[in-house]
N, CA, C and O atoms as a DFTB+ gen file, in Angstrom:
472 C
 N C O
     1  1     -15.958     -10.618     -40.741
     2  2     -16.984     -11.384     -40.063
     3  2     -17.201     -10.796     -38.669
     4  3     -16.234     -10.603     -37.931
     5  1     -18.438     -10.511     -38.297
     6  2     -18.692      -9.948     -36.974
     7  2     -18.417     -10.981     -35.878
     8  3     -18.609     -12.180     -36.083
     9  1     -17.970     -10.508     -34.719
    10  2     -17.660     -11.439     -33.629
    11  2     -18.929     -12.076     -33.072
    12  3     -19.997     -11.465     -33.082
    13  1     -18.802     -13.305     -32.588
    14  2     -19.955     -13.955     -31.980
    15  2     -20.083     -13.532     -30.519
    16  3     -19.240     -12.801     -29.999
    17  1     -21.123     -13.989     -29.876
    18  2     -21.426     -13.576     -28.509
    19  2     -20.338     -13.895     -27.503
    20  3     -20.061     -13.091     -26.613
    21  1     -19.720     -15.057     -27.632
    22  2     -18.689     -15.434     -26.667
    23  2     -17.459     -14.548     -26.803
    24  3     -16.824     -14.218     -25.802
    25  1     -17.115     -14.158     -28.029
    26  2     -15.980     -13.256     -28.244
    27  2     -16.284     -11.895     -27.627
    28  3     -15.424     -11.298     -26.978
    29  1     -17.509     -11.403     -27.829
    30  2     -17.911     -10.129     -27.224
    31  2     -17.818     -10.197     -25.704
    32  3     -17.327      -9.268     -25.062
    33  1     -18.287     -11.289     -25.142
    34  2     -18.254     -11.460     -23.690
    35  2     -16.823     -11.509     -23.167
    36  3     -16.505     -10.855     -22.174
    37  1     -15.969     -12.270     -23.818
    38  2     -14.575     -12.385     -23.377
    39  2     -13.857     -11.041     -23.474
    40  3     -13.185     -10.626     -22.530
    41  1     -13.995     -10.361     -24.611
    42  2     -13.339      -9.059     -24.756
    43  2     -13.897      -8.048     -23.768
    44  3     -13.152      -7.237     -23.219
    45  1     -15.195      -8.093     -23.541
    46  2     -15.795      -7.192     -22.559
    47  2     -15.235      -7.433     -21.169
    48  3     -14.906      -6.484     -20.457
    49  1     -15.124      -8.688     -20.781
    50  2     -14.595      -9.030     -19.463
    51  2     -13.122      -8.653     -19.333
    52  3     -12.714      -8.079     -18.323
    53  1     -12.331      -8.971     -20.341
    54  2     -10.905      -8.620     -20.309
    55  2     -10.734      -7.105     -20.235
    56  3      -9.902      -6.610     -19.476
    57  1     -11.514      -6.374     -21.017
    58  2     -11.432      -4.910     -20.996
    59  2     -11.849      -4.359     -19.640
    60  3     -11.239      -3.414     -19.139
    61  1     -12.880      -4.942     -19.044
    62  2     -13.318      -4.531     -17.707
    63  2     -12.182      -4.733     -16.699
    64  3     -11.913      -3.855     -15.879
    65  1     -11.529      -5.875     -16.763
    66  2     -10.436      -6.157     -15.830
    67  2      -9.241      -5.238     -16.065
    68  3      -8.580      -4.829     -15.110
    69  1      -8.957      -4.910     -17.323
    70  2      -7.883      -3.954     -17.625
    71  2      -8.225      -2.597     -17.027
    72  3      -7.391      -1.978     -16.366
    73  1      -9.446      -2.137     -17.256
    74  2      -9.871      -0.843     -16.725
    75  2      -9.866      -0.800     -15.209
    76  3      -9.623       0.250     -14.613
    77  1     -10.130      -1.931     -14.587
    78  2     -10.194      -1.980     -13.137
    79  2      -8.859      -2.099     -12.428
    80  3      -8.811      -2.052     -11.199
    81  1      -7.772      -2.252     -13.176
    82  2      -6.459      -2.338     -12.524
    83  2      -6.237      -1.089     -11.675
    84  3      -6.287       0.023     -12.199
    85  1      -5.997      -1.251     -10.391
    86  2      -5.904      -0.104      -9.476
    87  2      -4.537       0.579      -9.517
    88  3      -3.747       0.450      -8.582
    89  1      -4.262       1.298     -10.588
    90  2      -2.946       1.900     -10.772
    91  2      -2.602       2.903      -9.678
    92  3      -1.457       2.954      -9.229
    93  1      -3.566       3.695      -9.245
    94  2      -3.303       4.678      -8.190
    95  2      -2.963       3.972      -6.875
    96  3      -2.048       4.382      -6.160
    97  1      -3.695       2.927      -6.571
    98  2      -3.450       2.159      -5.352
    99  2      -2.064       1.512      -5.400
   100  3      -1.309       1.570      -4.429
   101  1      -1.741       0.900      -6.532
   102  2      -0.440       0.237      -6.683
   103  2       0.694       1.248      -6.551
   104  3       1.684       0.984      -5.869
   105  1       0.554       2.402      -7.197
   106  2       1.604       3.428      -7.134
   107  2       1.810       3.915      -5.708
   108  3       2.948       4.027      -5.253
   109  1       0.734       4.205      -5.000
   110  2       0.852       4.700      -3.623
   111  2       1.478       3.642      -2.716
   112  3       2.296       3.964      -1.854
   113  1       1.092       2.381      -2.911
   114  2       1.657       1.292      -2.098
   115  2       3.150       1.106      -2.376
   116  3       3.949       0.972      -1.450
   117  1       3.515       1.099      -3.654
   118  2       4.915       0.864      -4.017
   119  2       5.817       2.038      -3.648
   120  3       6.941       1.841      -3.184
   121  1       5.325       3.258      -3.853
   122  2       6.173       4.432      -3.629
   123  2       6.253       4.852      -2.166
   124  3       7.321       5.235      -1.690
   125  1       5.139       4.783      -1.452
   126  2       5.102       5.287      -0.075
   127  2       4.601       4.276       0.947
   128  3       4.632       4.550       2.147
   129  1       4.145       3.123       0.500
   130  2       3.606       2.133       1.424
   131  2       2.266       2.540       2.010
   132  3       1.896       2.085       3.092
   133  1       1.527       3.406       1.295
   134  2       0.264       3.942       1.798
   135  2      -0.909       3.471       0.944
   136  3      -0.747       3.114      -0.223
   137  1      -2.084       3.478       1.547
   138  2      -3.318       3.158       0.837
   139  2      -3.945       4.464       0.373
   140  3      -4.398       5.254       1.201
   141  1      -3.981       4.706      -0.929
   142  2      -4.486       5.967      -1.472
   143  2      -5.947       6.190      -1.100
   144  3      -6.416       7.328      -1.095
   145  1      -6.667       5.124      -0.792
   146  2      -8.070       5.260      -0.399
   147  2      -8.222       5.845       0.998
   148  3      -9.339       6.128       1.432
   149  1      -7.122       6.026       1.699
   150  2      -7.154       6.625       3.037
   151  2      -6.487       7.996       3.063
   152  3      -6.338       8.593       4.129
   153  1      -6.092       8.492       1.913
   154  2      -5.407       9.784       1.814
   155  2      -6.263      10.786       1.045
   156  3      -7.112      10.405       0.239
   157  1      -6.032      12.055       1.301
   158  2      -6.675      13.121       0.535
   159  2      -8.177      12.976       0.471
   160  3      -8.846      12.875       1.499
   161  1      -8.713      12.967      -0.753
   162  2     -10.164      12.852      -0.923
   163  2     -10.644      11.401      -0.921
   164  3     -11.820      11.133      -1.164
   165  1      -9.737      10.473      -0.649
   166  2     -10.018       9.035      -0.548
   167  2     -10.433       8.391      -1.871
   168  3     -10.906       7.255      -1.893
   169  1     -10.258       9.107      -2.945
   170  2     -10.573       8.567      -4.263
   171  2      -9.323       7.895      -4.834
   172  3      -8.262       8.518      -4.888
   173  1      -9.430       6.640      -5.258
   174  2      -8.258       5.962      -5.816
   175  2      -8.018       6.358      -7.271
   176  3      -8.174       5.548      -8.185
   177  1      -7.636       7.615      -7.465
   178  2      -7.413       8.111      -8.815
   179  2      -6.130       8.901      -8.936
   180  3      -5.452       9.169      -7.945
   181  1      -5.805       9.270     -10.162
   182  2      -4.558       9.980     -10.451
   183  2      -4.494      11.338      -9.760
   184  3      -3.431      11.734      -9.281
   185  1      -5.608      12.056      -9.701
   186  2      -5.602      13.384      -9.077
   187  2      -5.268      13.288      -7.587
   188  3      -4.529      14.121      -7.062
   189  1      -5.803      12.286      -6.915
   190  2      -5.498      12.114      -5.498
   191  2      -4.040      11.704      -5.301
   192  3      -3.403      12.141      -4.342
   193  1      -3.510      10.881      -6.187
   194  2      -2.089      10.521      -6.116
   195  2      -1.239      11.766      -6.331
   196  3      -0.247      11.969      -5.631
   197  1      -1.616      12.592      -7.283
   198  2      -0.885      13.835      -7.574
   199  2      -0.816      14.707      -6.323
   200  3       0.251      15.208      -5.970
   201  1      -1.945      14.886      -5.658
   202  2      -1.993      15.744      -4.468
   203  2      -1.356      15.089      -3.240
   204  3      -0.685      15.762      -2.458
   205  1      -1.560      13.788      -3.068
   206  2      -1.138      13.123      -1.834
   207  2       0.264      12.522      -1.882
   208  3       0.951      12.490      -0.860
   209  1       0.697      12.051      -3.032
   210  2       1.997      11.390      -3.164
   211  2       3.007      12.291      -3.858
   212  3       4.172      12.345      -3.463
   213  1       2.560      13.001      -4.896
   214  2       3.452      13.913      -5.602
   215  2       3.114      14.012      -7.073
   216  3       2.464      13.129      -7.633
   217  1       3.565      15.106      -7.706
   218  2       3.248      15.321      -9.120
   219  2       3.759      14.222     -10.049
   220  3       3.040      13.800     -10.955
   221  1       4.967      13.761      -9.842
   222  2       5.518      12.734     -10.734
   223  2       4.676      11.458     -10.675
   224  3       4.369      10.865     -11.709
   225  1       4.311      11.047      -9.483
   226  2       3.491       9.842      -9.331
   227  2       2.109      10.050      -9.934
   228  3       1.572       9.149     -10.579
   229  1       1.534      11.218      -9.733
   230  2       0.213      11.506     -10.288
   231  2       0.201      11.487     -11.803
   232  3      -0.714      10.939     -12.418
   233  1       1.216      12.085     -12.405
   234  2       1.313      12.095     -13.870
   235  2       1.546      10.673     -14.388
   236  3       0.979      10.288     -15.411
   237  1       2.366       9.902     -13.698
   238  2       2.616       8.520     -14.119
   239  2       1.333       7.690     -14.054
   240  3       1.044       6.919     -14.969
   241  1       0.569       7.846     -12.981
   242  2      -0.698       7.118     -12.857
   243  2      -1.659       7.530     -13.969
   244  3      -2.314       6.680     -14.572
   245  1      -1.745       8.833     -14.243
   246  2      -2.623       9.301     -15.320
   247  2      -2.199       8.711     -16.667
   248  3      -3.046       8.298     -17.459
   249  1      -0.896       8.671     -16.925
   250  2      -0.401       8.116     -18.191
   251  2      -0.728       6.628     -18.306
   252  3      -1.125       6.156     -19.372
   253  1      -0.563       5.904     -17.226
   254  2      -0.883       4.472     -17.247
   255  2      -2.383       4.269     -17.427
   256  3      -2.802       3.362     -18.146
   257  1      -3.193       5.103     -16.782
   258  2      -4.643       5.008     -16.960
   259  2      -5.042       5.270     -18.412
   260  3      -5.920       4.595     -18.951
   261  1      -4.402       6.240     -19.033
   262  2      -4.668       6.509     -20.451
   263  2      -4.289       5.288     -21.287
   264  3      -5.019       4.893     -22.197
   265  1      -3.149       4.703     -20.969
   266  2      -2.696       3.523     -21.711
   267  2      -3.664       2.352     -21.546
   268  3      -3.887       1.603     -22.498
   269  1      -4.238       2.185     -20.367
   270  2      -5.190       1.087     -20.152
   271  2      -6.365       1.193     -21.116
   272  3      -6.763       0.205     -21.733
   273  1      -6.914       2.388     -21.242
   274  2      -8.036       2.577     -22.159
   275  2      -7.649       2.329     -23.597
   276  3      -8.385       1.698     -24.356
   277  1      -6.495       2.829     -23.962
   278  2      -6.027       2.669     -25.340
   279  2      -5.720       1.211     -25.661
   280  3      -6.041       0.736     -26.750
   281  1      -5.110       0.508     -24.733
   282  2      -4.737      -0.895     -24.959
   283  2      -5.972      -1.751     -25.215
   284  3      -5.974      -2.576     -26.129
   285  1      -7.011      -1.566     -24.425
   286  2      -8.214      -2.384     -24.593
   287  2      -8.840      -2.179     -25.968
   288  3      -9.213      -3.144     -26.636
   289  1      -8.954      -0.932     -26.386
   290  2      -9.555      -0.649     -27.695
   291  2      -8.646      -1.129     -28.828
   292  3      -9.128      -1.680     -29.818
   293  1      -7.344      -0.924     -28.690
   294  2      -6.421      -1.389     -29.730
   295  2      -6.410      -2.912     -29.845
   296  3      -6.326      -3.451     -30.948
   297  1      -6.496      -3.605     -28.711
   298  2      -6.582      -5.071     -28.765
   299  2      -7.821      -5.510     -29.529
   300  3      -7.764      -6.424     -30.352
   301  1      -8.934      -4.854     -29.251
   302  2     -10.163      -5.187     -29.972
   303  2     -10.001      -4.926     -31.466
   304  3     -10.448      -5.720     -32.295
   305  1      -9.367      -3.821     -31.800
   306  2      -9.175      -3.479     -33.217
   307  2      -8.245      -4.486     -33.900
   308  3      -8.517      -4.925     -35.018
   309  1      -7.166      -4.846     -33.239
   310  2      -6.183      -5.741     -33.850
   311  2      -6.658      -7.189     -33.926
   312  3      -6.421      -7.870     -34.923
   313  1      -7.321      -7.654     -32.887
   314  2      -7.681      -9.067     -32.822
   315  2      -9.026      -9.391     -33.451
   316  3      -9.223     -10.497     -33.955
   317  1      -9.951      -8.444     -33.429
   318  2     -11.287      -8.726     -33.943
   319  2     -11.650      -7.824     -35.120
   320  3     -12.412      -8.227     -35.999
   321  1     -11.109      -6.609     -35.141
   322  2     -11.381      -5.631     -36.195
   323  2     -12.876      -5.414     -36.395
   324  3     -13.411      -5.587     -37.490
   325  1     -13.527      -5.034     -35.311
   326  2     -14.964      -4.802     -35.333
   327  2     -15.265      -3.533     -34.543
   328  3     -14.903      -3.426     -33.371
   329  1     -15.928      -2.574     -35.184
   330  2     -16.269      -1.329     -34.490
   331  2     -17.128      -1.582     -33.257
   332  3     -16.861      -0.981     -32.217
   333  1     -18.149      -2.442     -33.317
   334  2     -18.912      -2.718     -32.092
   335  2     -18.031      -3.289     -30.975
   336  3     -18.236      -2.984     -29.800
   337  1     -17.048      -4.120     -31.350
   338  2     -16.159      -4.682     -30.336
   339  2     -15.304      -3.599     -29.707
   340  3     -15.063      -3.621     -28.500
   341  1     -14.846      -2.655     -30.507
   342  2     -14.068      -1.538     -29.975
   343  2     -14.914      -0.713     -29.012
   344  3     -14.424      -0.271     -27.973
   345  1     -16.180      -0.508     -29.354
   346  2     -17.073       0.259     -28.481
   347  2     -17.331      -0.489     -27.176
   348  3     -17.354       0.118     -26.105
   349  1     -17.521      -1.786     -27.260
   350  2     -17.721      -2.592     -26.051
   351  2     -16.466      -2.563     -25.188
   352  3     -16.556      -2.428     -23.968
   353  1     -15.303      -2.689     -25.809
   354  2     -14.044      -2.638     -25.054
   355  2     -13.898      -1.295     -24.354
   356  3     -13.525      -1.249     -23.182
   357  1     -14.186      -0.206     -25.051
   358  2     -14.092       1.122     -24.447
   359  2     -15.058       1.299     -23.289
   360  3     -14.683       1.820     -22.239
   361  1     -16.299       0.869     -23.475
   362  2     -17.295       0.981     -22.401
   363  2     -16.912       0.105     -21.210
   364  3     -17.105       0.501     -20.060
   365  1     -16.373      -1.075     -21.479
   366  2     -15.980      -1.979     -20.397
   367  2     -14.799      -1.424     -19.607
   368  3     -14.739      -1.600     -18.390
   369  1     -13.856      -0.755     -20.278
   370  2     -12.735      -0.121     -19.573
   371  2     -13.265       0.965     -18.643
   372  3     -12.831       1.068     -17.495
   373  1     -14.195       1.770     -19.133
   374  2     -14.786       2.822     -18.301
   375  2     -15.479       2.202     -17.094
   376  3     -15.315       2.678     -15.971
   377  1     -16.250       1.146     -17.320
   378  2     -16.937       0.470     -16.219
   379  2     -15.938      -0.120     -15.226
   380  3     -16.135      -0.020     -14.015
   381  1     -14.878      -0.729     -15.726
   382  2     -13.871      -1.312     -14.842
   383  2     -13.163      -0.267     -14.005
   384  3     -12.861      -0.504     -12.836
   385  1     -12.894       0.892     -14.597
   386  2     -12.240       1.973     -13.860
   387  2     -13.173       2.560     -12.804
   388  3     -12.746       2.870     -11.692
   389  1     -14.432       2.708     -13.155
   390  2     -15.396       3.336     -12.256
   391  2     -15.882       2.377     -11.176
   392  3     -16.085       2.788     -10.034
   393  1     -16.069       1.111     -11.519
   394  2     -16.546       0.105     -10.573
   395  2     -15.636      -1.119     -10.608
   396  3     -16.046      -2.165     -11.110
   397  1     -14.407      -1.016     -10.086
   398  2     -13.470      -2.148     -10.173
   399  2     -13.828      -3.281      -9.213
   400  3     -14.120      -3.051      -8.039
   401  1     -13.799      -4.482      -9.724
   402  2     -14.082      -5.650      -8.904
   403  2     -13.029      -5.792      -7.798
   404  3     -13.315      -6.343      -6.735
   405  1     -11.821      -5.299      -8.049
   406  2     -10.735      -5.411      -7.083
   407  2     -11.016      -4.623      -5.799
   408  3     -10.474      -4.950      -4.743
   409  1     -11.855      -3.592      -5.884
   410  2     -12.182      -2.749      -4.726
   411  2     -13.661      -2.810      -4.383
   412  3     -14.232      -1.831      -3.904
   413  1     -14.275      -3.946      -4.623
   414  2     -15.692      -4.132      -4.320
   415  2     -16.565      -3.065      -4.979
   416  3     -17.497      -2.542      -4.368
   417  1     -16.250      -2.754      -6.229
   418  2     -17.006      -1.838      -7.086
   419  2     -16.923      -0.376      -6.667
   420  3     -17.776       0.423      -7.055
   421  1     -15.908      -0.010      -5.880
   422  2     -15.706       1.388      -5.495
   423  2     -14.380       1.851      -6.085
   424  3     -13.312       1.491      -5.589
   425  1     -14.454       2.647      -7.140
   426  2     -13.220       3.036      -7.815
   427  2     -13.146       4.501      -8.139
   428  3     -13.684       5.341      -7.418
   429  1     -12.477       4.803      -9.229
   430  2     -12.305       6.184      -9.659
   431  2     -13.597       6.772     -10.186
   432  3     -14.636       6.113     -10.219
   433  1     -13.513       8.012     -10.592
   434  2     -14.702       8.710     -11.072
   435  2     -14.966       8.464     -12.550
   436  3     -16.088       8.663     -13.017
   437  1     -13.968       8.043     -13.280
   438  2     -14.147       7.771     -14.701
   439  2     -14.288       9.024     -15.542
   440  3     -14.836       8.974     -16.643
   441  1     -13.804      10.140     -15.039
   442  2     -14.002      11.421     -15.719
   443  2     -13.249      11.513     -17.042
   444  3     -13.757      12.111     -17.992
   445  1     -12.053      10.937     -17.128
   446  2     -11.251      11.042     -18.347
   447  2     -11.436       9.863     -19.287
   448  3     -10.969       9.930     -20.424
   449  1     -12.062       8.841     -18.891
   450  2     -12.104       7.599     -19.660
   451  2     -12.541       7.765     -21.118
   452  3     -11.863       7.228     -21.994
   453  1     -13.622       8.468     -21.432
   454  2     -14.004       8.521     -22.853
   455  2     -12.907       9.106     -23.746
   456  3     -12.727       8.647     -24.874
   457  1     -12.184      10.095     -23.267
   458  2     -11.118      10.684     -24.074
   459  2      -9.952       9.720     -24.221
   460  3      -9.247       9.755     -25.230
   461  1      -9.741       8.874     -23.248
   462  2      -8.591       7.982     -23.262
   463  2      -8.765       6.812     -24.213
   464  3      -7.804       6.383     -24.853
   465  1      -9.959       6.301     -24.311
   466  2     -10.115       5.058     -25.068
   467  2     -10.719       5.264     -26.450
   468  3     -10.857       4.301     -27.205
   469  1     -11.071       6.457     -26.788
   470  2     -11.740       6.646     -28.090
   471  2     -10.960       7.561     -28.997
   472  3     -11.384       7.822     -30.123
């Protein structure tokens, strides 16, 4: 049975919030007490963490970012089992990563997102 509109909306919102989790910001704050948005190229992404904080932190942030995309799509697959829902979840994760509500819609570049969630 295809999901109804409210299910699509809820999964889209949850996926957006998952994608918007500021993993690079959290890692920089926890590891060095710094705001990654004020370091390097000022982009809150894994590449900036890699250059500004260190390779181990950058790789960890990238791995967590990959997991965020995968988790949203897998949740859609497991709970709703609908290809359109999986596509909405994937698109919402990309949107959340690129325009996170947590940072007033200023986030990462979203360059790796399609490979991570599909």
